[in-house]
Short mmCIF file of N, CA and C in Angstrom, two decimals:
data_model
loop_
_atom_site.label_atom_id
_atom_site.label_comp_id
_atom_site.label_asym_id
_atom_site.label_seq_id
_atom_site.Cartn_x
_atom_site.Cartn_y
_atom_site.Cartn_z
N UNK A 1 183.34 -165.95 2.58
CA UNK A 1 184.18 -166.63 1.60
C UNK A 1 183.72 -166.22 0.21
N UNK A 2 184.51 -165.65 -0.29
CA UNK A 2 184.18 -165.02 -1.92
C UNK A 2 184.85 -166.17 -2.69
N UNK A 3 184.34 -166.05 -4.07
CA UNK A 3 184.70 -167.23 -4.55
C UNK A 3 186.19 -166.95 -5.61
N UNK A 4 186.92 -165.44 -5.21
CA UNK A 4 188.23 -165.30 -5.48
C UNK A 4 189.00 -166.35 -5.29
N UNK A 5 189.13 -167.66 -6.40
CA UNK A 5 190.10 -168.65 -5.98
C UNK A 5 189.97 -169.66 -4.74
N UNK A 6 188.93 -169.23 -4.11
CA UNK A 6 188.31 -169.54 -2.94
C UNK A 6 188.51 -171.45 -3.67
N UNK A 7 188.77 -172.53 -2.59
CA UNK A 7 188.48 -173.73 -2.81
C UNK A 7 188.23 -174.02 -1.32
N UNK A 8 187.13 -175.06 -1.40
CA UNK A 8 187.22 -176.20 0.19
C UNK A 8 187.30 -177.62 -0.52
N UNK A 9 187.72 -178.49 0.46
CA UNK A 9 188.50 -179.69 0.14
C UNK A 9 187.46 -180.43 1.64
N UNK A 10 187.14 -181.55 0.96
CA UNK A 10 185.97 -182.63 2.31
C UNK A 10 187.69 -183.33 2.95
N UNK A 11 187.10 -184.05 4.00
CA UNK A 11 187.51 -184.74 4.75
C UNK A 11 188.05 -186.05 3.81
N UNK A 12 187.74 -186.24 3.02
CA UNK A 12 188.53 -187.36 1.83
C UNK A 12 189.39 -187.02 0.94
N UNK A 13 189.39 -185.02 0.80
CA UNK A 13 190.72 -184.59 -0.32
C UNK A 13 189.59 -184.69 -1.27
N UNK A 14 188.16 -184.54 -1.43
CA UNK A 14 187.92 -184.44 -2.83
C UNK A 14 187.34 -182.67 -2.56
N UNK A 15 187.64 -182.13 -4.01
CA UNK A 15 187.58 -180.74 -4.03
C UNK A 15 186.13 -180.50 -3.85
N UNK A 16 185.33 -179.48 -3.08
CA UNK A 16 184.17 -179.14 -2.81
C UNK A 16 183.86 -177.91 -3.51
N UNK A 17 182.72 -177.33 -4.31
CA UNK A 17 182.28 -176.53 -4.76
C UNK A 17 181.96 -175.03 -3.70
N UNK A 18 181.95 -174.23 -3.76
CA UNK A 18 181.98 -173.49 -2.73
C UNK A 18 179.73 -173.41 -2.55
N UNK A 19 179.11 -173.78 -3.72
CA UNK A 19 177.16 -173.70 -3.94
C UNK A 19 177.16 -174.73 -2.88
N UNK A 20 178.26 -175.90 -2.36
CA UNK A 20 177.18 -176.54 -1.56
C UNK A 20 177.31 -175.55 0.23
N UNK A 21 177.92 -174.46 0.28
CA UNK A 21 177.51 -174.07 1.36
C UNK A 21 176.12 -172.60 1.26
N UNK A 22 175.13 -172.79 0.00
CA UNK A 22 174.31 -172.13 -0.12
C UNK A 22 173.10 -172.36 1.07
N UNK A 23 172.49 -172.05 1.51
CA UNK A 23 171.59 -172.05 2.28
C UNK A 23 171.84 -172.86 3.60
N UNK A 24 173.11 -173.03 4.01
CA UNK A 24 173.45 -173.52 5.32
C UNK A 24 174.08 -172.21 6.19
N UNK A 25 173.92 -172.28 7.38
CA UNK A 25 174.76 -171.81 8.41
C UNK A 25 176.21 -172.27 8.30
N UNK A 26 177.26 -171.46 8.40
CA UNK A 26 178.51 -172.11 8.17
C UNK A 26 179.51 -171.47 9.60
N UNK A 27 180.33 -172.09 10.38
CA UNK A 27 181.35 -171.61 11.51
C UNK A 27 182.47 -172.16 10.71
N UNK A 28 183.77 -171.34 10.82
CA UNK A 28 185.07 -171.68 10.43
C UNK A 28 185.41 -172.03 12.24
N UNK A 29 186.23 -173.47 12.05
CA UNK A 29 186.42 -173.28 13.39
C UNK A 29 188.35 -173.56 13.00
N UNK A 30 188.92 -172.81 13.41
CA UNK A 30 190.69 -172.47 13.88
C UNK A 30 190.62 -172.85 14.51
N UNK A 31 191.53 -173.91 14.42
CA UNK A 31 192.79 -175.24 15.43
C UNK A 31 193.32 -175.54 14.61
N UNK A 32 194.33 -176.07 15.49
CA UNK A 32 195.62 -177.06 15.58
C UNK A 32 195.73 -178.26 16.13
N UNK A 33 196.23 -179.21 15.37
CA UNK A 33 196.79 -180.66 15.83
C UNK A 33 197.52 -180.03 17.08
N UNK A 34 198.81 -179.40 17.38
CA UNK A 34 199.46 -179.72 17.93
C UNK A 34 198.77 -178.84 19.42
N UNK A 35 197.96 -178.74 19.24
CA UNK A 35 196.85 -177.35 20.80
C UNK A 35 195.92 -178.53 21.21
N UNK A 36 196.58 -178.54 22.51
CA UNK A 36 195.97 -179.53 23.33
C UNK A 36 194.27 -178.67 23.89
N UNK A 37 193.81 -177.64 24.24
CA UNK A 37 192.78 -177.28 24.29
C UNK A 37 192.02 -177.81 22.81
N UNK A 38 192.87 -176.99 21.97
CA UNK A 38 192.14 -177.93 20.19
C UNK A 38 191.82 -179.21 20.53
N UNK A 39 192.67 -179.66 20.88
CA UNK A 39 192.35 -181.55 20.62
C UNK A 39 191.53 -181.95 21.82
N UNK A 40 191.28 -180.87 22.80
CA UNK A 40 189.62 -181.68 23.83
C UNK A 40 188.50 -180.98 23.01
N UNK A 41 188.43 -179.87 22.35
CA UNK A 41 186.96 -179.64 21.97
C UNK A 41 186.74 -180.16 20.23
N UNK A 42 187.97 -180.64 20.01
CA UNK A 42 187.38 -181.46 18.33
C UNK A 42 186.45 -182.27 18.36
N UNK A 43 187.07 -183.19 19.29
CA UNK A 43 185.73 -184.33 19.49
C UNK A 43 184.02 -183.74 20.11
N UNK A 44 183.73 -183.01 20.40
CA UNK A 44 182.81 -182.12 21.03
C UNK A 44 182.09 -181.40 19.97
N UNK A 45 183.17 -180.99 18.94
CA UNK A 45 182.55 -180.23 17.55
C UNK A 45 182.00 -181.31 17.08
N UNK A 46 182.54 -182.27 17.05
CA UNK A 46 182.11 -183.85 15.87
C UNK A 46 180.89 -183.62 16.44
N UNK A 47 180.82 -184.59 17.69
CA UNK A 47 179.57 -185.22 18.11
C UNK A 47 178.41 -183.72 17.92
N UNK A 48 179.20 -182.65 18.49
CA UNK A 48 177.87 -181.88 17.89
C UNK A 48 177.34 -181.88 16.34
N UNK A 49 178.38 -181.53 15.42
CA UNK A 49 178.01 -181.41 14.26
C UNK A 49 177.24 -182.87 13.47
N UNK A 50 177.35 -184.13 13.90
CA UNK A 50 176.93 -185.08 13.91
C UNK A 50 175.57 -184.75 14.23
N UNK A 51 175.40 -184.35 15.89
CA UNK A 51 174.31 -184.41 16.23
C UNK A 51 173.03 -183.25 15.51
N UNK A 52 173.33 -182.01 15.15
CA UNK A 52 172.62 -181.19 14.70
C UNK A 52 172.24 -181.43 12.83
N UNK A 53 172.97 -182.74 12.63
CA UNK A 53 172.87 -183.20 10.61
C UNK A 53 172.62 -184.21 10.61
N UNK A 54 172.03 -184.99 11.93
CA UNK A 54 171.47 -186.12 11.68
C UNK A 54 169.97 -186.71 10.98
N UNK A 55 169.35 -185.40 11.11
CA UNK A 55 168.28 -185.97 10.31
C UNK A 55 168.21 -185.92 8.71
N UNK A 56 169.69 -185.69 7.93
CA UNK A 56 169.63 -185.70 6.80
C UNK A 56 169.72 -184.30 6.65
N UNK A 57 169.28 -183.26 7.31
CA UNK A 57 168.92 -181.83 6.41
C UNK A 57 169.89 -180.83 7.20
N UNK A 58 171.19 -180.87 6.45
CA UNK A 58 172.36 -180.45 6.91
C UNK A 58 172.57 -178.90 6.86
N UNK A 59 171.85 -178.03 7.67
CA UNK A 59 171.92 -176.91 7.94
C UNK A 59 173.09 -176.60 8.15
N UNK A 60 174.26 -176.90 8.98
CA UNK A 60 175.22 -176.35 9.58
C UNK A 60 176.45 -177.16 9.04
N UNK A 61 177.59 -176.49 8.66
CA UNK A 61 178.78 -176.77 8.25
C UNK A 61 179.82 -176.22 8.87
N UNK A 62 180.99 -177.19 8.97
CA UNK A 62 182.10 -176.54 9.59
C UNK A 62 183.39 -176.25 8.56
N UNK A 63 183.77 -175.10 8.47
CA UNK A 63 184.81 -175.34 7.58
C UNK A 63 186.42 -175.34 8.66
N UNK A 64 186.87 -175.70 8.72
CA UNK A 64 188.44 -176.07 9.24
C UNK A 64 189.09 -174.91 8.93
N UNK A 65 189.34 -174.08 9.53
CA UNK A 65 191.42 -173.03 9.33
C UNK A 65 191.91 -173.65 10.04
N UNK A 66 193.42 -174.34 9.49
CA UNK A 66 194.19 -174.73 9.82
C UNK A 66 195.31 -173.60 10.59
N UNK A 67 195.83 -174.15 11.93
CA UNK A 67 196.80 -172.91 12.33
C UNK A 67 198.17 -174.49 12.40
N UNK A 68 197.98 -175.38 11.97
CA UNK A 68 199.21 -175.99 11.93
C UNK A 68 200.32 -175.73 11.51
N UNK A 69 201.12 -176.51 11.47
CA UNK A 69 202.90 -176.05 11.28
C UNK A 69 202.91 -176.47 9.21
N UNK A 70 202.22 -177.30 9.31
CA UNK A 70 202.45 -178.27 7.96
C UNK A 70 201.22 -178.95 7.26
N UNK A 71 201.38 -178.99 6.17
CA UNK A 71 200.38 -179.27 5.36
C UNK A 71 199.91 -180.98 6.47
N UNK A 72 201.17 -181.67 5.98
CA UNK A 72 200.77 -182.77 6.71
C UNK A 72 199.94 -183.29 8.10
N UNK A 73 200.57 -182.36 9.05
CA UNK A 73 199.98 -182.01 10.44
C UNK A 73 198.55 -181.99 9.99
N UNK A 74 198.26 -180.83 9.15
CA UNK A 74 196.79 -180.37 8.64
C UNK A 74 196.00 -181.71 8.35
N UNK A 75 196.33 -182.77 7.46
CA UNK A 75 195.45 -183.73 7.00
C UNK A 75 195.60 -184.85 7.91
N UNK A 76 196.53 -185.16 8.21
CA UNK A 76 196.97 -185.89 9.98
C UNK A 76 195.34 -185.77 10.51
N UNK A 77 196.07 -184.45 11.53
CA UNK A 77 194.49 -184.06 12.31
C UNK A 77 193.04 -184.04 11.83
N UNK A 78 192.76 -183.72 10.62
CA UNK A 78 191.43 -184.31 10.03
C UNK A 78 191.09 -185.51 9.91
N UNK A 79 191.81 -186.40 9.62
CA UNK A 79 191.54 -187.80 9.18
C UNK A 79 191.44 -188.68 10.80
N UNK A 80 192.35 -187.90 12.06
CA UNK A 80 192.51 -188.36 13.02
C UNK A 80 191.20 -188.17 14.17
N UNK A 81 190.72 -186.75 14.03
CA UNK A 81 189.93 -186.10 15.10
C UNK A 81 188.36 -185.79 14.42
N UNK A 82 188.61 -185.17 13.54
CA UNK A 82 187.55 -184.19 12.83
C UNK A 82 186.61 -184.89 12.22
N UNK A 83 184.86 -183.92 12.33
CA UNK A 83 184.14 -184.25 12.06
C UNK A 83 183.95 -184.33 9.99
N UNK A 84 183.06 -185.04 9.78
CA UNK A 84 182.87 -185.12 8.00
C UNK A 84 182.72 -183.75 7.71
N UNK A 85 183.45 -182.79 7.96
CA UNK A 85 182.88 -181.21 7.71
C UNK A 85 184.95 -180.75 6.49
N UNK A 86 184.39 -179.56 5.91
CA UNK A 86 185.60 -178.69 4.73
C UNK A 86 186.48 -178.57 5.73
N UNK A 87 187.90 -178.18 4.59
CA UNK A 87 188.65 -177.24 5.28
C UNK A 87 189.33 -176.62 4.13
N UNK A 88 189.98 -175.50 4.28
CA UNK A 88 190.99 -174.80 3.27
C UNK A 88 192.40 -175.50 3.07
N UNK A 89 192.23 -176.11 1.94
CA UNK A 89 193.68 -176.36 2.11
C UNK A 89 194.95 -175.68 2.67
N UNK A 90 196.06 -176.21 2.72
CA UNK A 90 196.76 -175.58 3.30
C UNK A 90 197.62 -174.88 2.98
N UNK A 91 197.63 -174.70 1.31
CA UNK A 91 198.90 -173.54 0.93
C UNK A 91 197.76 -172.49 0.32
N UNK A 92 196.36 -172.39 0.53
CA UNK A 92 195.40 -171.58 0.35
C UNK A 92 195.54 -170.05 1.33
N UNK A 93 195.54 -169.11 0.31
CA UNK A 93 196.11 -167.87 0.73
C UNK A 93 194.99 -167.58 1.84
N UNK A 94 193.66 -167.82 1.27
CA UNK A 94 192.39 -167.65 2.16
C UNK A 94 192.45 -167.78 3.52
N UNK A 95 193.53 -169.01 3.56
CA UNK A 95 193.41 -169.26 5.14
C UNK A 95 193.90 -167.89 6.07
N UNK A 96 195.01 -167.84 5.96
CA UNK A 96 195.56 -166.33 6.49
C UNK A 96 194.72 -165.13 6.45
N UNK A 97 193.75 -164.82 4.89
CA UNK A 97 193.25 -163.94 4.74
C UNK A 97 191.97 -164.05 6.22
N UNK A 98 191.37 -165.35 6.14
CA UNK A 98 190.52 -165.24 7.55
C UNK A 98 190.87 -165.29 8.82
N UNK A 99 192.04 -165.30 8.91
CA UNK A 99 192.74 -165.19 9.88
C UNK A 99 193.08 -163.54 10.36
N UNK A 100 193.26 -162.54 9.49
CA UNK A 100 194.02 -161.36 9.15
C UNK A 100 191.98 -160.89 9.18
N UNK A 101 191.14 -161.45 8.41
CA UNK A 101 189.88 -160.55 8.79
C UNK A 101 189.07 -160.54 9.91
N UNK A 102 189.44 -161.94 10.58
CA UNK A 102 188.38 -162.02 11.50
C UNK A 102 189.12 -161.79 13.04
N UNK A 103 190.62 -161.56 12.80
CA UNK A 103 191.56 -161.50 14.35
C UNK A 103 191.69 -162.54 14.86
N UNK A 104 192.02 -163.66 14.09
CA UNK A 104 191.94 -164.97 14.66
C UNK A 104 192.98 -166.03 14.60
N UNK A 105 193.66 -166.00 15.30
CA UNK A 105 195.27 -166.96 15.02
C UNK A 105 195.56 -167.62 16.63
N UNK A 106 196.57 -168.55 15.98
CA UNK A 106 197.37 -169.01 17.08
C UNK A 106 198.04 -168.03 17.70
N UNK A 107 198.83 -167.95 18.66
CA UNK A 107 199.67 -166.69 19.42
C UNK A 107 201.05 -166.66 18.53
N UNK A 108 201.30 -167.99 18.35
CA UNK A 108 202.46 -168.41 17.76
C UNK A 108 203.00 -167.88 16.31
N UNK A 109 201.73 -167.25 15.56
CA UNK A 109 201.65 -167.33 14.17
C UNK A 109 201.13 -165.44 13.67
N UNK A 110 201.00 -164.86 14.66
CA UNK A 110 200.37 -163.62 14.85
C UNK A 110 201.35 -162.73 13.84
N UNK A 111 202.52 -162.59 14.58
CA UNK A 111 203.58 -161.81 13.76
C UNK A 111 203.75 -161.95 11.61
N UNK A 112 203.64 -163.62 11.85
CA UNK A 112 204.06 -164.07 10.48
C UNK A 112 202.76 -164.25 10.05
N UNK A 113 201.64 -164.17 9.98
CA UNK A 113 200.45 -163.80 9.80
C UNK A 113 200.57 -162.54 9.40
N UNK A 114 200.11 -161.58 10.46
CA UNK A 114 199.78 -159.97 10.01
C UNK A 114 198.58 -159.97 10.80
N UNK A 115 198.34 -160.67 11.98
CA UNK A 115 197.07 -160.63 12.65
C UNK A 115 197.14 -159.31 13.88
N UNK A 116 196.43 -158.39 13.45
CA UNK A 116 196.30 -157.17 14.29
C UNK A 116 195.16 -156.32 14.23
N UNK A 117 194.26 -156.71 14.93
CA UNK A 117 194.65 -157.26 16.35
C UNK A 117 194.55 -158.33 16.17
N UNK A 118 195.20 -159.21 17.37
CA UNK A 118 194.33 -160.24 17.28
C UNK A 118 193.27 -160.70 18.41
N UNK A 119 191.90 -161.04 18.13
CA UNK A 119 190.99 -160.84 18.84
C UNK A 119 190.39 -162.12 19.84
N UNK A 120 191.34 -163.03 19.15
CA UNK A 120 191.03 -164.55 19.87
C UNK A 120 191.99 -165.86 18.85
N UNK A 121 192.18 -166.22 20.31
CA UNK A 121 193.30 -167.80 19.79
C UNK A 121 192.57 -168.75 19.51
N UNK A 122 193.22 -169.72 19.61
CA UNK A 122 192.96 -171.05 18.97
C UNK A 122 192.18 -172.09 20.23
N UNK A 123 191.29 -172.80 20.70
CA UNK A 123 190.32 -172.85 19.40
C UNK A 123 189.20 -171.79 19.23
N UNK A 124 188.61 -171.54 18.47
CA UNK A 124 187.72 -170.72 17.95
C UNK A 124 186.57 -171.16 16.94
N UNK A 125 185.46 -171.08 17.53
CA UNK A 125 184.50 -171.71 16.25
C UNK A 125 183.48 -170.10 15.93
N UNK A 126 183.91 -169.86 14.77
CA UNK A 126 183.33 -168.54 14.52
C UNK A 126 182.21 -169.25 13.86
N UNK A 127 181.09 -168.45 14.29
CA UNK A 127 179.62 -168.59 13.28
C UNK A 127 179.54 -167.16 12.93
N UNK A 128 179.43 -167.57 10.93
CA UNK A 128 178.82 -166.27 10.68
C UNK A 128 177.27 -166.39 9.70
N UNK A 129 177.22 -164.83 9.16
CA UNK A 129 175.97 -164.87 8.08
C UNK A 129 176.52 -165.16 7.11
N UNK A 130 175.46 -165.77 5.77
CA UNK A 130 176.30 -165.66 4.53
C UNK A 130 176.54 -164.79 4.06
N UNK A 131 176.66 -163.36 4.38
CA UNK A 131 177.69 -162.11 4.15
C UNK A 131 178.78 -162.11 4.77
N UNK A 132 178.84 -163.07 5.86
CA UNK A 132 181.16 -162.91 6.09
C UNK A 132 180.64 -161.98 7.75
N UNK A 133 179.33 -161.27 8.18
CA UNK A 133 179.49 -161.00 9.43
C UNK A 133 179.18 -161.83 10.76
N UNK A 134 180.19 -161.45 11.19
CA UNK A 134 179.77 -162.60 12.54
C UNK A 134 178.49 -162.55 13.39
N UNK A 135 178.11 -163.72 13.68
CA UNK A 135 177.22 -164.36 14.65
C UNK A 135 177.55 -164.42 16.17
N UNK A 136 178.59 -165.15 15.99
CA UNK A 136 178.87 -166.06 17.16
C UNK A 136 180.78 -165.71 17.30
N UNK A 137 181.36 -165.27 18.34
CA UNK A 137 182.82 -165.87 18.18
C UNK A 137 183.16 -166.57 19.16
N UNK A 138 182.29 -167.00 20.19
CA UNK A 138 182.14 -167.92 21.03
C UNK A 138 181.47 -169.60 20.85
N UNK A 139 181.41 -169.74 19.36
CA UNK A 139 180.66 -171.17 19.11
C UNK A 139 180.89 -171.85 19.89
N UNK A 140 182.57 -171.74 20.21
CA UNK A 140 183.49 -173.44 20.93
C UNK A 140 182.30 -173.54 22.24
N UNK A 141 182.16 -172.12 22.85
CA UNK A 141 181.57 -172.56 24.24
C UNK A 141 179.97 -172.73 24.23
N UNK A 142 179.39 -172.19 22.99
CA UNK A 142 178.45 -172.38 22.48
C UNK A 142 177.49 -173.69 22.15
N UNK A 143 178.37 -174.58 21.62
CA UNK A 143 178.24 -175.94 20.88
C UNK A 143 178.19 -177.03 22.11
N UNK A 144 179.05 -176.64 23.14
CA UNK A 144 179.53 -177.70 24.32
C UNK A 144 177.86 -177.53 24.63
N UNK A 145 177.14 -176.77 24.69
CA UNK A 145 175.28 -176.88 25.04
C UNK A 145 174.56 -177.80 23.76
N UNK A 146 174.97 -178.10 23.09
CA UNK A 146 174.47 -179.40 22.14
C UNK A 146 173.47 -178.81 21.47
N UNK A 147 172.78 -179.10 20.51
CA UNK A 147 171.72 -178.74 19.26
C UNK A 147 171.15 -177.18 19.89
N UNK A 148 170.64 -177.03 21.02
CA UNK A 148 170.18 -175.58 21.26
C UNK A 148 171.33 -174.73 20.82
N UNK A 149 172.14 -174.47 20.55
CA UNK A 149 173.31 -173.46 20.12
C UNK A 149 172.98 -173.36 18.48
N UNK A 150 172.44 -174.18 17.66
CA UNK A 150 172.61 -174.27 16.67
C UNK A 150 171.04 -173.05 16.05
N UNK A 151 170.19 -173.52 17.27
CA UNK A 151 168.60 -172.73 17.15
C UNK A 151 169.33 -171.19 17.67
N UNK A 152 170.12 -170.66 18.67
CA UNK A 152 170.41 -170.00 18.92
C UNK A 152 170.80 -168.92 17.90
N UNK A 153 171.72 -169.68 16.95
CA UNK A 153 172.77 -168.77 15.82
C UNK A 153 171.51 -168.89 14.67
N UNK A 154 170.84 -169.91 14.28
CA UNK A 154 170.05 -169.60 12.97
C UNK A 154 168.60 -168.68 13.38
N UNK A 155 168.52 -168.32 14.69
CA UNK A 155 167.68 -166.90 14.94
C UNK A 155 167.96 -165.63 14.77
N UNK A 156 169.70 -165.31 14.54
CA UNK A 156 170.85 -164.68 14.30
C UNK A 156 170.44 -164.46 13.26
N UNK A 157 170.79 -165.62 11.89
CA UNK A 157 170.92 -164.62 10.77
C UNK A 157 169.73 -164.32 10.22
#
């Protein structure tokens, strides 16, 4: 995430600085409200991401790509499912752009995207370095193993 216009937005709509993801591990994880696979491993991301920032010293962040239909859908499903972790708003060009860099979309959205290839659907919890290269593009199945996944990826970068 370059800070070209770049914004993240918390789980309350207040605008986030892009310095507080300095010295954390960060996964973008792509879903959708309306992806029923999405909506069994949200709750799974929470309790993990809960569980790996509980002692106060919040190594790991999730930022949200939205592959929803609508802005609304978008803040719906955060306020409904999602852990206290960012997301890109939703008329944020960025979102697509990580979508279009990393091969990562809904099936539904591929064409009107520009996703080619595309390398994996929805859900997806990408872990990367703070240079933008990937770690992990398997987090989702990663995380379901609880705090060891998290020692796993920060031996990575």
């Amino acid at each position: 995430l370059s800070s070209k216009g770049a914004k993240l937005v918390s789980k309350d709509g207040t605008e986030v600085s892009l310095s507080t993801l300095q010295g954390k591990l960060v996964a973008f994880y792509f879903s959708a409200h309306w992806c029923p696979p999405c909506q069994q491993f949200t709750p799974i991301l929470k309790d993990f991401y809960e569980e790996v920032n509980s002692d106060g010293d919040s190594t790991f962040e999730v930022i949200f790509v939205s592959s929803d239909d609508n802005e609304e859908m978008q803040v719906e499903y955060m306020k409904e499912a999602h852990g206290n972790w960012l997301l890109i708003p939703f008329d944020s060009p960025i979102r697509n752009e990580l979508k279009i860099k990393y091969g990562i979309c809904a099936a539904k959205e591929k064409e009107s995207v520009g996703v080619e290839p595309r390398l994996n659907g929805i859900p997806t919890l990408l872990v990367v370095r703070p240079d933008g290269t990937v770690i992990s593009m398997d987090g989702e199945k990663e995380a379901r193993n609880g705090p060891p996944a998290l020692k796993q990826w920060l031996r990575a970068v």
